[in-house]
mmCIF file of C-alpha atoms in Angstrom:
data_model
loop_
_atom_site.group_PDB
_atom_site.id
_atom_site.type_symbol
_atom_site.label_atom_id
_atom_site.label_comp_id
_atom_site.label_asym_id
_atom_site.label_seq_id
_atom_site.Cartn_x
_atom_site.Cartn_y
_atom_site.Cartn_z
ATOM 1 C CA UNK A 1 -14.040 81.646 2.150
ATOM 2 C CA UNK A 2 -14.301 85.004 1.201
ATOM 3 C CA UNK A 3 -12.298 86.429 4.398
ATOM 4 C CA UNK A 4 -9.206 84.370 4.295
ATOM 5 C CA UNK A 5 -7.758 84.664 0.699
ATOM 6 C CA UNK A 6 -8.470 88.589 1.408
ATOM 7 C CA UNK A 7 -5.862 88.516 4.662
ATOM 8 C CA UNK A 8 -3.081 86.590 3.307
ATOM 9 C CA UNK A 9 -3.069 88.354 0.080
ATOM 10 C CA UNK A 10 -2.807 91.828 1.596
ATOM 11 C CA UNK A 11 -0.719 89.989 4.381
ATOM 12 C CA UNK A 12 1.955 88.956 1.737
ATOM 13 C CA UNK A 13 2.044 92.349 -0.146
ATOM 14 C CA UNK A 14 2.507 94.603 3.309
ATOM 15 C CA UNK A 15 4.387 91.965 5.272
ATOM 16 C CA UNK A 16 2.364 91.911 8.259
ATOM 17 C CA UNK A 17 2.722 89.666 11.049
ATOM 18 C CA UNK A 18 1.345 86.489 11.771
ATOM 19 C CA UNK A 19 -0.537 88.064 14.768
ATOM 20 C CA UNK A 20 -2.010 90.919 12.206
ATOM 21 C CA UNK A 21 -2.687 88.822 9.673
ATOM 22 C CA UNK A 22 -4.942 86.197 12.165
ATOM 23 C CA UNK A 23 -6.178 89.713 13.982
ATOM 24 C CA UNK A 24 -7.571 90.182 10.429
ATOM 25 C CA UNK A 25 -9.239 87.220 9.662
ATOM 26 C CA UNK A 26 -11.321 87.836 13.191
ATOM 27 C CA UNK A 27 -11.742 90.846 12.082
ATOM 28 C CA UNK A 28 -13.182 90.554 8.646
ATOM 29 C CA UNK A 29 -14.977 87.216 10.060
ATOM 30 C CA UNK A 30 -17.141 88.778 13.127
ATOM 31 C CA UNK A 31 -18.211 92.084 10.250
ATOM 32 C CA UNK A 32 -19.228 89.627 7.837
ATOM 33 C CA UNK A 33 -21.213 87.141 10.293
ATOM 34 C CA UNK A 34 -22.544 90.143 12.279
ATOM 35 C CA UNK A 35 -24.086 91.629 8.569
ATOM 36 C CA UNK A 36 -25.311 88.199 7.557
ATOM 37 C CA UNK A 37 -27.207 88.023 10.839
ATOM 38 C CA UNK A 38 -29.000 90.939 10.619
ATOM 39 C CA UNK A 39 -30.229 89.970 6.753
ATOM 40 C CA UNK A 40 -32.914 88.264 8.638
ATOM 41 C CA UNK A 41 -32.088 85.426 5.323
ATOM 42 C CA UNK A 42 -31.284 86.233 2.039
ATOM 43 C CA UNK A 43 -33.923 88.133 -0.621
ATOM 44 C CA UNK A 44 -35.356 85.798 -2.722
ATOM 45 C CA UNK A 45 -33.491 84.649 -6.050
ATOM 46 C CA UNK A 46 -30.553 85.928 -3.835
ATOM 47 C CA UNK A 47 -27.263 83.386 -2.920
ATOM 48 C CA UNK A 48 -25.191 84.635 -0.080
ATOM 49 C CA UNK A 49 -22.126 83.800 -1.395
ATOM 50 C CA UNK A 50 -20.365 87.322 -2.413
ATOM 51 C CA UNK A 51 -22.624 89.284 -0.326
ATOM 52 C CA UNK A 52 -21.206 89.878 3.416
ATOM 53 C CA UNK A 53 -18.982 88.057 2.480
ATOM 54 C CA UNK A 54 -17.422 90.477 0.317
ATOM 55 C CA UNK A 55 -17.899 93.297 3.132
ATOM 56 C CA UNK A 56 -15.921 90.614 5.766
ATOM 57 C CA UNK A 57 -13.039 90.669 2.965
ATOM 58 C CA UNK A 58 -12.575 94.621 2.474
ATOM 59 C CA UNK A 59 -12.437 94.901 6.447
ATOM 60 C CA UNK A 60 -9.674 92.317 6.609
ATOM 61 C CA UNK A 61 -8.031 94.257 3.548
ATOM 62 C CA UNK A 62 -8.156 97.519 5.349
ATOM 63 C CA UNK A 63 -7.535 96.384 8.725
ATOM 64 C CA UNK A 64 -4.106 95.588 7.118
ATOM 65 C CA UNK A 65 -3.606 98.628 4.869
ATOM 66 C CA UNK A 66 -4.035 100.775 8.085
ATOM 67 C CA UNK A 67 -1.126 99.308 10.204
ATOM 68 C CA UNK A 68 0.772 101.856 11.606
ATOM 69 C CA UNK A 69 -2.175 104.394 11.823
ATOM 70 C CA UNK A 70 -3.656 105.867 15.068
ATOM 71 C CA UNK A 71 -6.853 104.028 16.549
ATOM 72 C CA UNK A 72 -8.728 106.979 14.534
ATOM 73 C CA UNK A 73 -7.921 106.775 11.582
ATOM 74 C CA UNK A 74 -7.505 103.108 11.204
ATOM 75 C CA UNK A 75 -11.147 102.768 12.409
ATOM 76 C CA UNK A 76 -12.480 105.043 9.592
ATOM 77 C CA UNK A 77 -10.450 103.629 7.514
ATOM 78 C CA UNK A 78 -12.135 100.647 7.703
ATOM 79 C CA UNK A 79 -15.653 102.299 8.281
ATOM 80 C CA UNK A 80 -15.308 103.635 4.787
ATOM 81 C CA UNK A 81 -14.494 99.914 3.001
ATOM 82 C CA UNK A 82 -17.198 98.841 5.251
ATOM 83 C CA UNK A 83 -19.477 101.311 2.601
ATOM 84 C CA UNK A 84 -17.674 101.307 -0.836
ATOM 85 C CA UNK A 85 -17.929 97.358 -0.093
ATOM 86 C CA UNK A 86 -21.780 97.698 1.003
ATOM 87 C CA UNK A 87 -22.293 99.105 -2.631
ATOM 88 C CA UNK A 88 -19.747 97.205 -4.872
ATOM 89 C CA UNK A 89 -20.919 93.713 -3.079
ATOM 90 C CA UNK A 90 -22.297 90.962 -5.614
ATOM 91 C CA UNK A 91 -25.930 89.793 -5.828
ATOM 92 C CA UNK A 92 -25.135 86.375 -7.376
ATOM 93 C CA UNK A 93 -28.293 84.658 -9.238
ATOM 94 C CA UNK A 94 -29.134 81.758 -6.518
ATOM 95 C CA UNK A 95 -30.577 79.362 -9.402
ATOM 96 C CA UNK A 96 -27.217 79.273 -10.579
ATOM 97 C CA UNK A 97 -25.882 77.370 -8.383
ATOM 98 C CA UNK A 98 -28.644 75.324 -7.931
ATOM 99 C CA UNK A 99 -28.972 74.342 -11.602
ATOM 100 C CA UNK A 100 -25.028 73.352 -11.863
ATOM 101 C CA UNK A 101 -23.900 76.540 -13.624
ATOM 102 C CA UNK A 102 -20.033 76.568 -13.093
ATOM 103 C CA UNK A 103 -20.206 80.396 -13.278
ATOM 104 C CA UNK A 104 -21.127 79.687 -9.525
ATOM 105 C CA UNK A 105 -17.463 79.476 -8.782
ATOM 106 C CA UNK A 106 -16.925 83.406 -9.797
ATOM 107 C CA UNK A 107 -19.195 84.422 -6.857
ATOM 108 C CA UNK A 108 -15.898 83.670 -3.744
ATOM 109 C CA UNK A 109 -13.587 85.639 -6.313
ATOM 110 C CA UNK A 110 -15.462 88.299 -7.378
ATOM 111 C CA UNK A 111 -16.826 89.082 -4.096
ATOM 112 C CA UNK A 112 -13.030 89.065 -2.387
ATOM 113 C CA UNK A 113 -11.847 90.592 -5.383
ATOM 114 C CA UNK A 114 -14.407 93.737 -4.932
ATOM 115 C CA UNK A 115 -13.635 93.419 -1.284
ATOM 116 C CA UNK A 116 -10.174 94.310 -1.593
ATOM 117 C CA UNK A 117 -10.811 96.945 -4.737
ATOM 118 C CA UNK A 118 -13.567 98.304 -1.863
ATOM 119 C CA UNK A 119 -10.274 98.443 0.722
ATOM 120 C CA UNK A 120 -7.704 99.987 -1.571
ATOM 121 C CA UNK A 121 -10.318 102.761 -2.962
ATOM 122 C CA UNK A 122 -10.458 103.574 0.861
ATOM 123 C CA UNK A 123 -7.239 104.461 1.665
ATOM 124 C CA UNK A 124 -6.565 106.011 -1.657
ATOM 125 C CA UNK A 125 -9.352 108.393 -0.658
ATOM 126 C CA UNK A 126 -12.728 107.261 -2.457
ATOM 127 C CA UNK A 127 -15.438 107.474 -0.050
ATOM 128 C CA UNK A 128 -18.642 106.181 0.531
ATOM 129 C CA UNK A 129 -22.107 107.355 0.701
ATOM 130 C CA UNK A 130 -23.266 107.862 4.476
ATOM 131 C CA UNK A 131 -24.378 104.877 5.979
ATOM 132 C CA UNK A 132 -24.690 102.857 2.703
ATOM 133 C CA UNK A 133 -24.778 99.433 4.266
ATOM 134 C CA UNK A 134 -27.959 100.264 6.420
ATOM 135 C CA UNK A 135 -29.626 102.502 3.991
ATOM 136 C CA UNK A 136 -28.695 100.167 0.313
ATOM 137 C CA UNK A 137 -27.111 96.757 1.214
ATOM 138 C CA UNK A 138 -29.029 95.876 3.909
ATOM 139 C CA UNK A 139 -32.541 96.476 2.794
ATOM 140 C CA UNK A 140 -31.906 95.077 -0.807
ATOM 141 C CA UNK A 141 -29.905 91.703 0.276
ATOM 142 C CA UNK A 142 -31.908 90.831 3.319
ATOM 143 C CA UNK A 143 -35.277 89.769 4.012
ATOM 144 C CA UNK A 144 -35.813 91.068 7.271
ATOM 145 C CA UNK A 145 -32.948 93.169 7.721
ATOM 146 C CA UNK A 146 -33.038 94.253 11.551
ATOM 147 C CA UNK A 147 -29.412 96.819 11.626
ATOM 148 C CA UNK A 148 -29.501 96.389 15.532
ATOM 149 C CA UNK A 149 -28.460 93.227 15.364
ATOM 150 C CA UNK A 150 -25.174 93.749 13.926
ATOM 151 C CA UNK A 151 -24.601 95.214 17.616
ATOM 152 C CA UNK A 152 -26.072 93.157 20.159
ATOM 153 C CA UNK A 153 -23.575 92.760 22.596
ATOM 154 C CA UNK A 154 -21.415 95.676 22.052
ATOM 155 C CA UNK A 155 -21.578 97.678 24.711
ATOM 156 C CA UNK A 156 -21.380 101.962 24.657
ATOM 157 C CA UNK A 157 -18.094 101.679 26.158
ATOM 158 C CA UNK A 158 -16.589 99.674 23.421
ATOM 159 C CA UNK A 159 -16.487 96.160 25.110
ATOM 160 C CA UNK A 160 -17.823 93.067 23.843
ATOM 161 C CA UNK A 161 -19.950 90.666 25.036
ATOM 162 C CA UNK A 162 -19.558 87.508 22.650
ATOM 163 C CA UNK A 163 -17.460 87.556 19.307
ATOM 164 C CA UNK A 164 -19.399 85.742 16.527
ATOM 165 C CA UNK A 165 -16.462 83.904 15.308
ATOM 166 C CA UNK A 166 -17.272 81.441 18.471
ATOM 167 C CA UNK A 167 -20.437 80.731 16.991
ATOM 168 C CA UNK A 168 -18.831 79.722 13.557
ATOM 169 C CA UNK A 169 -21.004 77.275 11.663
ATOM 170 C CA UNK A 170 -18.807 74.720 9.831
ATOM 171 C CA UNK A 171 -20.705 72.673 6.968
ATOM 172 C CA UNK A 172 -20.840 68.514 7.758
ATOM 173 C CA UNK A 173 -22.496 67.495 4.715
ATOM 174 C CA UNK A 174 -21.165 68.068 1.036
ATOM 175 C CA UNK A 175 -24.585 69.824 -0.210
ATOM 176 C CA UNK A 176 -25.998 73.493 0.528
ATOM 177 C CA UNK A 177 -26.650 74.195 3.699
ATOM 178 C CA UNK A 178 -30.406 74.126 3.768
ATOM 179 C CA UNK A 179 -30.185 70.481 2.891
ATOM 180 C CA UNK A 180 -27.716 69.481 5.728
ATOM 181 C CA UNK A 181 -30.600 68.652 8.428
ATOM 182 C CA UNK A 182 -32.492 66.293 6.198
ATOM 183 C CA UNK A 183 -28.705 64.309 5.704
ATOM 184 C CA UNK A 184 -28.425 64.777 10.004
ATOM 185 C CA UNK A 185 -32.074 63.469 10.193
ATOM 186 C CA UNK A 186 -31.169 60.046 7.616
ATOM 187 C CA UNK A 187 -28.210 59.421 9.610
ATOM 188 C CA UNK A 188 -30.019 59.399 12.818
ATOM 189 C CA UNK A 189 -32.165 57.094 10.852
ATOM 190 C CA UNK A 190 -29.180 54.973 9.845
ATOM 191 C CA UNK A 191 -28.603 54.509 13.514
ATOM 192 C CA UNK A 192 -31.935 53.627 14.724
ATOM 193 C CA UNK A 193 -32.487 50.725 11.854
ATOM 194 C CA UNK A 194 -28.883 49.485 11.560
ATOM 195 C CA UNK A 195 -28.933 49.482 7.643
ATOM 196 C CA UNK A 196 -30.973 50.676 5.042
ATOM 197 C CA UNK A 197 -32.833 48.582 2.167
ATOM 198 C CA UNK A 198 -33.969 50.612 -0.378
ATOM 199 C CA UNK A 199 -35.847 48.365 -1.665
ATOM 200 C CA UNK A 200 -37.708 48.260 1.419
ATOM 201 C CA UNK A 201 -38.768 51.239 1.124
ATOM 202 C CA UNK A 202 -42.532 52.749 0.102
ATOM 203 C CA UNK A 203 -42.181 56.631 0.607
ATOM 204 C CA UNK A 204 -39.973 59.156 2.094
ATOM 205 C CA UNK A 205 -41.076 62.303 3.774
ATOM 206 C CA UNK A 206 -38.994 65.034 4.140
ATOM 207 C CA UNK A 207 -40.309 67.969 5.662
ATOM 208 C CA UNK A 208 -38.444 71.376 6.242
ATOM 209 C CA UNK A 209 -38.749 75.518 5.836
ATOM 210 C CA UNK A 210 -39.723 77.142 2.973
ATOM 211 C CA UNK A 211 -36.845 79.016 2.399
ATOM 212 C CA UNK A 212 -34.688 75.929 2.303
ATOM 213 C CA UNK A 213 -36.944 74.363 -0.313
ATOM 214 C CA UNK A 214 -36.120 77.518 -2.771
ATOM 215 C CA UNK A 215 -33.050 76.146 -3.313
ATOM 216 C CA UNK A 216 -33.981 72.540 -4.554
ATOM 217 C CA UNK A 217 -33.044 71.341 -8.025
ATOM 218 C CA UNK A 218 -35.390 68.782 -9.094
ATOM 219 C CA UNK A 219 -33.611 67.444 -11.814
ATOM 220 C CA UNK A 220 -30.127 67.924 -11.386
ATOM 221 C CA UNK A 221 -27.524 66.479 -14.443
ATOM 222 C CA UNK A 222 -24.012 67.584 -12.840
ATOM 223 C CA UNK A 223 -21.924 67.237 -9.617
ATOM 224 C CA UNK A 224 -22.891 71.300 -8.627
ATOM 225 C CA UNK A 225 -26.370 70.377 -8.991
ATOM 226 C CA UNK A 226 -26.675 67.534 -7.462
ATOM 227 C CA UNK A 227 -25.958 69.415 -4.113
ATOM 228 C CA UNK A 228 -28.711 71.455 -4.343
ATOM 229 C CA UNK A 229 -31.288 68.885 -4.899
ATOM 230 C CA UNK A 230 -33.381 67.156 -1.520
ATOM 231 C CA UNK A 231 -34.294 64.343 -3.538
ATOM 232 C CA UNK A 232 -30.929 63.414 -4.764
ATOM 233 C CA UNK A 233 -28.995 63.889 -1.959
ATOM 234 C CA UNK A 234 -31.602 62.142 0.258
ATOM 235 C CA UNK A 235 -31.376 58.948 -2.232
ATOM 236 C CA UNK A 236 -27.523 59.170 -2.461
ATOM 237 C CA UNK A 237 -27.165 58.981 1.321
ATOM 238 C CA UNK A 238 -29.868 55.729 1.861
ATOM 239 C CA UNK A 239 -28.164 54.404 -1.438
ATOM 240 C CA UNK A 240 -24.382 54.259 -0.577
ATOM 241 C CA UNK A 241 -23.970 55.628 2.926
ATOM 242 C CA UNK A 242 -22.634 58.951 4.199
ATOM 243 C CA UNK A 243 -22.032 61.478 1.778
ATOM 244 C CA UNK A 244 -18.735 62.691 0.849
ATOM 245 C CA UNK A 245 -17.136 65.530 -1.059
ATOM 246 C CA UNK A 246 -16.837 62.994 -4.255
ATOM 247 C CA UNK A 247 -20.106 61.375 -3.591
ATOM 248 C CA UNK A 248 -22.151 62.918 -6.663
ATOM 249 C CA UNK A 249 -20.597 61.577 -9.612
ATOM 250 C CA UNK A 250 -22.421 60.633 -12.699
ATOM 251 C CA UNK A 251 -22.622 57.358 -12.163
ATOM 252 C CA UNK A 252 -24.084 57.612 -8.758
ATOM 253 C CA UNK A 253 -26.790 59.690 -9.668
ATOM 254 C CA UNK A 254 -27.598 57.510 -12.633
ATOM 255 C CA UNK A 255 -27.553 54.384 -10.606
ATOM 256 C CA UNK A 256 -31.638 52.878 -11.092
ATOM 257 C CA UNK A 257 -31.319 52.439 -6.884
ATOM 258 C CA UNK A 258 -30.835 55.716 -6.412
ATOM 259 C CA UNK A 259 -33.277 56.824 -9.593
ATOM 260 C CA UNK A 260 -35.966 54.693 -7.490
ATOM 261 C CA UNK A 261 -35.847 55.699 -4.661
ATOM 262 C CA UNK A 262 -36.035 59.643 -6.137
ATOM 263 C CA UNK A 263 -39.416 58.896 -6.838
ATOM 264 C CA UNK A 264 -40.744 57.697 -3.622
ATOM 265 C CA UNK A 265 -39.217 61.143 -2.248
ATOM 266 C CA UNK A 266 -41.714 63.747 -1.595
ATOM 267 C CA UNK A 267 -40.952 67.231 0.057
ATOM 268 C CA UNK A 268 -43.118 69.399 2.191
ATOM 269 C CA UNK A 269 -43.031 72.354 4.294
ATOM 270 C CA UNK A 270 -43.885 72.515 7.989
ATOM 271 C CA UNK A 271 -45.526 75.432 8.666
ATOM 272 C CA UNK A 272 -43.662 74.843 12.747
ATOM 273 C CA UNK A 273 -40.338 74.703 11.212
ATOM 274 C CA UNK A 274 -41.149 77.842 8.858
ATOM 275 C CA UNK A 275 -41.443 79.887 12.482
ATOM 276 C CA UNK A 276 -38.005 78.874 13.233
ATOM 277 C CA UNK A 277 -36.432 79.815 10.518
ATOM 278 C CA UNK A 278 -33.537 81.540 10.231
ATOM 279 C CA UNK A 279 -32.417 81.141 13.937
ATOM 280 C CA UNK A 280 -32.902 77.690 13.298
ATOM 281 C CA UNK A 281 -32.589 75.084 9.946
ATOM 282 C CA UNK A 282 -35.053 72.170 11.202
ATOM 283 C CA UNK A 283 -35.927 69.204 9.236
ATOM 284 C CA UNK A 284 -37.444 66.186 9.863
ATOM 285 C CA UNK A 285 -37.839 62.501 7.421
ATOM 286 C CA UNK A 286 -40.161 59.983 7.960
ATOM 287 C CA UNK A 287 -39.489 56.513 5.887
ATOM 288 C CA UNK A 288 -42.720 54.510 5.302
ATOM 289 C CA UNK A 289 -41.688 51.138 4.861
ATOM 290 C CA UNK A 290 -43.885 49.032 2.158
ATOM 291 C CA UNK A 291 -44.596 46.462 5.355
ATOM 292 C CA UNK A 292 -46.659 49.224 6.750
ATOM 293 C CA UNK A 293 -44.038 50.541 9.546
ATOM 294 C CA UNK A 294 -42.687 54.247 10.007
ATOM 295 C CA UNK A 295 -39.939 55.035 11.316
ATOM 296 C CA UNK A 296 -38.969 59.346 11.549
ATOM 297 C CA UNK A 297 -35.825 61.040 12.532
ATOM 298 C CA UNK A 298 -36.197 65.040 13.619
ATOM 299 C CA UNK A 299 -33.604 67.641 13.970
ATOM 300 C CA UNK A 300 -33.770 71.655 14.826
ATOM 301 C CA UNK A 301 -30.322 72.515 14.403
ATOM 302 C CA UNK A 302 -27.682 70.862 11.994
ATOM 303 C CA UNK A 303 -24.698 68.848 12.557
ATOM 304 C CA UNK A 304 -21.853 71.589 13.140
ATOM 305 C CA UNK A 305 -24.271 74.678 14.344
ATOM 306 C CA UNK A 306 -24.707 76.131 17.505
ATOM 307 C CA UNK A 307 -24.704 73.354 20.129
ATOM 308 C CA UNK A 308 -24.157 70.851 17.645
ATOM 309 C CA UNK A 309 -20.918 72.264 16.878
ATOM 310 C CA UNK A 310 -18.271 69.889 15.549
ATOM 311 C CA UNK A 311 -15.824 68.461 17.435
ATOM 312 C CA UNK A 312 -11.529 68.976 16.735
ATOM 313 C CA UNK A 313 -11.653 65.383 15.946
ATOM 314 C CA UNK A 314 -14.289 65.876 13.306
ATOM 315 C CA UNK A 315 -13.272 69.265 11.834
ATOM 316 C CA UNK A 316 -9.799 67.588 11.110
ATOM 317 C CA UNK A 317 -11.494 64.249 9.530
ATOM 318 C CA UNK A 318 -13.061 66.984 7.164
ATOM 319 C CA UNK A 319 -9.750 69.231 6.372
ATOM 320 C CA UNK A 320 -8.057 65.702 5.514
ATOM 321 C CA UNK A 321 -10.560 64.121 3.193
ATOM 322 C CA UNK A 322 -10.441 67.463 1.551
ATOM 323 C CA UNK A 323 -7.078 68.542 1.189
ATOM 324 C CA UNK A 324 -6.201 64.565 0.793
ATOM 325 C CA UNK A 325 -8.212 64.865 -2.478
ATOM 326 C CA UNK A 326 -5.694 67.464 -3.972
ATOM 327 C CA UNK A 327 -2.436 67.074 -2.087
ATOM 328 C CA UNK A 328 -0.073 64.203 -1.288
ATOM 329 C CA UNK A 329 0.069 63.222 2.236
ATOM 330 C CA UNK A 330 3.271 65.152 2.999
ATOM 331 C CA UNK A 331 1.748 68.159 1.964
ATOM 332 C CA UNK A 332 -1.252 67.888 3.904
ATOM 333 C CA UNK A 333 1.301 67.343 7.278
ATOM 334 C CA UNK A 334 3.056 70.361 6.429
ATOM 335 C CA UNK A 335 -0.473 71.752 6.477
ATOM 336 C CA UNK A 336 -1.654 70.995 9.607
ATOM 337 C CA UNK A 337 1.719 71.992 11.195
ATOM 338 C CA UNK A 338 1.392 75.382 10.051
ATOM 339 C CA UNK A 339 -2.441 75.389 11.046
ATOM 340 C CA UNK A 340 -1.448 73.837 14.880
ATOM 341 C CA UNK A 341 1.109 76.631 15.243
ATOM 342 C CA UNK A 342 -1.337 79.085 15.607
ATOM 343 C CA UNK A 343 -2.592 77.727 18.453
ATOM 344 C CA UNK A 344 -0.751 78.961 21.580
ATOM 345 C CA UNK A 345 3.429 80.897 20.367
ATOM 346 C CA UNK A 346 1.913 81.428 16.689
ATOM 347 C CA UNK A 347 5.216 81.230 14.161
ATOM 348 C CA UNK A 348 7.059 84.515 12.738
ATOM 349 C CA UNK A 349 6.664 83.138 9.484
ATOM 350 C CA UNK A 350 3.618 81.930 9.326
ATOM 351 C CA UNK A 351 2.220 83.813 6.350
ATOM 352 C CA UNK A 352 5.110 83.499 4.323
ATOM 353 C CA UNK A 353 4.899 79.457 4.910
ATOM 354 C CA UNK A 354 1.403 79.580 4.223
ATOM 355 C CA UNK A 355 1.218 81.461 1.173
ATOM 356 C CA UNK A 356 4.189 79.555 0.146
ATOM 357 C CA UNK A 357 2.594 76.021 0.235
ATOM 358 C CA UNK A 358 -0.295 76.908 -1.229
ATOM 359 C CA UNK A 359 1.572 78.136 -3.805
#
């Protein structure tokens, strides 16, 4: 999110190519993942969002600006937006999100906004202190930061063993990510009992990490909220099914169902899961029906992580309830065309089409 808008902007305003403006997006992806990897998690009171992410946008930026340089000085170039973005990078309030603020929203702009101020101060010549992402950024924004990580697999010789990109995580569930494996862990549930009853229903157990229960709202009263809150979410999903984007409206959350079954929802940390975490997001929700029977539904990694990565068949079904929600239907084909082409002869104009229809 951060990475994206950063590469067709500067893409537009220097003309590059469609090959340099996707070589951008990898490369301002694979910084920013690599960074967020070694945080070891996020401090606490910390969000992510406009962190690395910001850092991942002002190497796209400057991977751009320094077309038509020598290997060099491209590469420092870069290195140095790598550092003014290290020490411009936001370090967003995480309750904000969590208790519906809509100042949330500034925290993608901002931080791809300072991204690409980081980039242009670069090439115009501001520099940098020495290794201010390992000596500032790190430290303060992670909780275990470990810098060797943002290297495994490069070797001395400049080759690469895995790109990070391959790895990508793409979010299933409408809520924060923390809260993802309890949703994987009800639908599981879904599919073992056929249908849920609510009414049926004496207790819920949902047990998880510590870290993901930081970011619970207990009591949320808006749409931003409500995706932040274990209980909520939890009751929305037994209540009405699957959760989608538009699945948190007022009258949802109001609905004495899903107020009910809020109450029977109790939240715990497993001390098993807590070792896991962050390499893993585990979760696990028992139901205790009121005729005495338990039924329980486990997960270690998430829907759309790692080797439960989504398929092409669900990562479309996603981009078309989404984009549906905005766009007409004709809109959304035009889209998807433009996204296809850059699979296999990517098109000449694919940045200027792009920019264009989002326009």
């Amino acid at each position: 999110s951060h990475v994206l808008p950063s590469a067709l902007a500067i893409s537009e305003e220097t003309g590059a190519s469609a090959s340099s403006f996707l070589n951008a997006i990898i490369a301002g992806y694979e910084v920013s993942a690599r960074i967020g990897s070694a945080l070891g998690g996020m401090q606490p009171l910390l969000h992510d969002t406009g962190t690395f992410g910001c850092i991942g946008a002002a190497v796209s930026a400057a991977y751009l600006l320094g077309e038509g340089r020598d290997i060099p000085s491209r590469a420092l170039l870069i290195e140095n937006a790598i550092g003014n973005a290290a020490a411009v990078a936001l370090f967003p309030f995480r309750d904000t999100c969590m208790e519906g603020a809509s100042a949330h929203h500034l925290f993608v702009g901002l931080g791809v906004q300072n991204g690409i101020v980081a980039a242009r101060a670069a090439k115009a010549g501001l520099l940098p202190s020495n290794a201010t992402l390992e000596r500032f950024f790190g430290p303060r924004a992670g909780e275990a930061f470990v810098p060797a990580v943002m290297l495994e697999g490069i070797g001395e010789d400049g080759s690469w063993s895995h790109y990070e990109i391959t790895n990508a995580y793409l979010k299933w569930h409408p809520v924060c990510a923390h809260l993802g494996p309890m949703l994987d862990c009800i639908e599981l549930l879904r599919e073992q009992l056929g249908v849920f009853d609510p009414s049926k229903v004496a207790e819920i157990r949902v047990e998880t990490y510590a870290t993901a229960l930081q970011y619970d709202s207990p009591n949320p009263s808006s749409d931003l909220a409500a995706r932040f809150s274990f209980r909520h979410a939890a009751a929305l999903a037994i209540c009405f099914g699957p959760l989608k984007h538009d699945g948190f409206g007022q009258e949802r959350l109001e609905h004495p169902d899903v107020l009910a079954l809020v109450g029977k929802i109790k939240l715990q940390v497993d001390e098993q899961f807590d070792a896991l975490y962050p390499a893993n997001r585990p979760a696990r929700v028992r139901l205790i029906l009121i005729d005495g029977k338990t039924e329980s539904a486990e997960v270690l990694v998430p829907k759309g992580d790692g080797n439960q990565s989504l398929s092409r068949s669900d990562v479309d079904l996603k981009a078309q309830r989404l984009v549906d929600s905005v766009w007409d239907k004709s809109q959304r084909a035009q889209l998807f065309a433009l996204v296809d082409s850059a699979e296999g002869n990517v098109r000449d104009d694919l940045v200027t089409q792009l920019g264009g229809l989002l326009r």
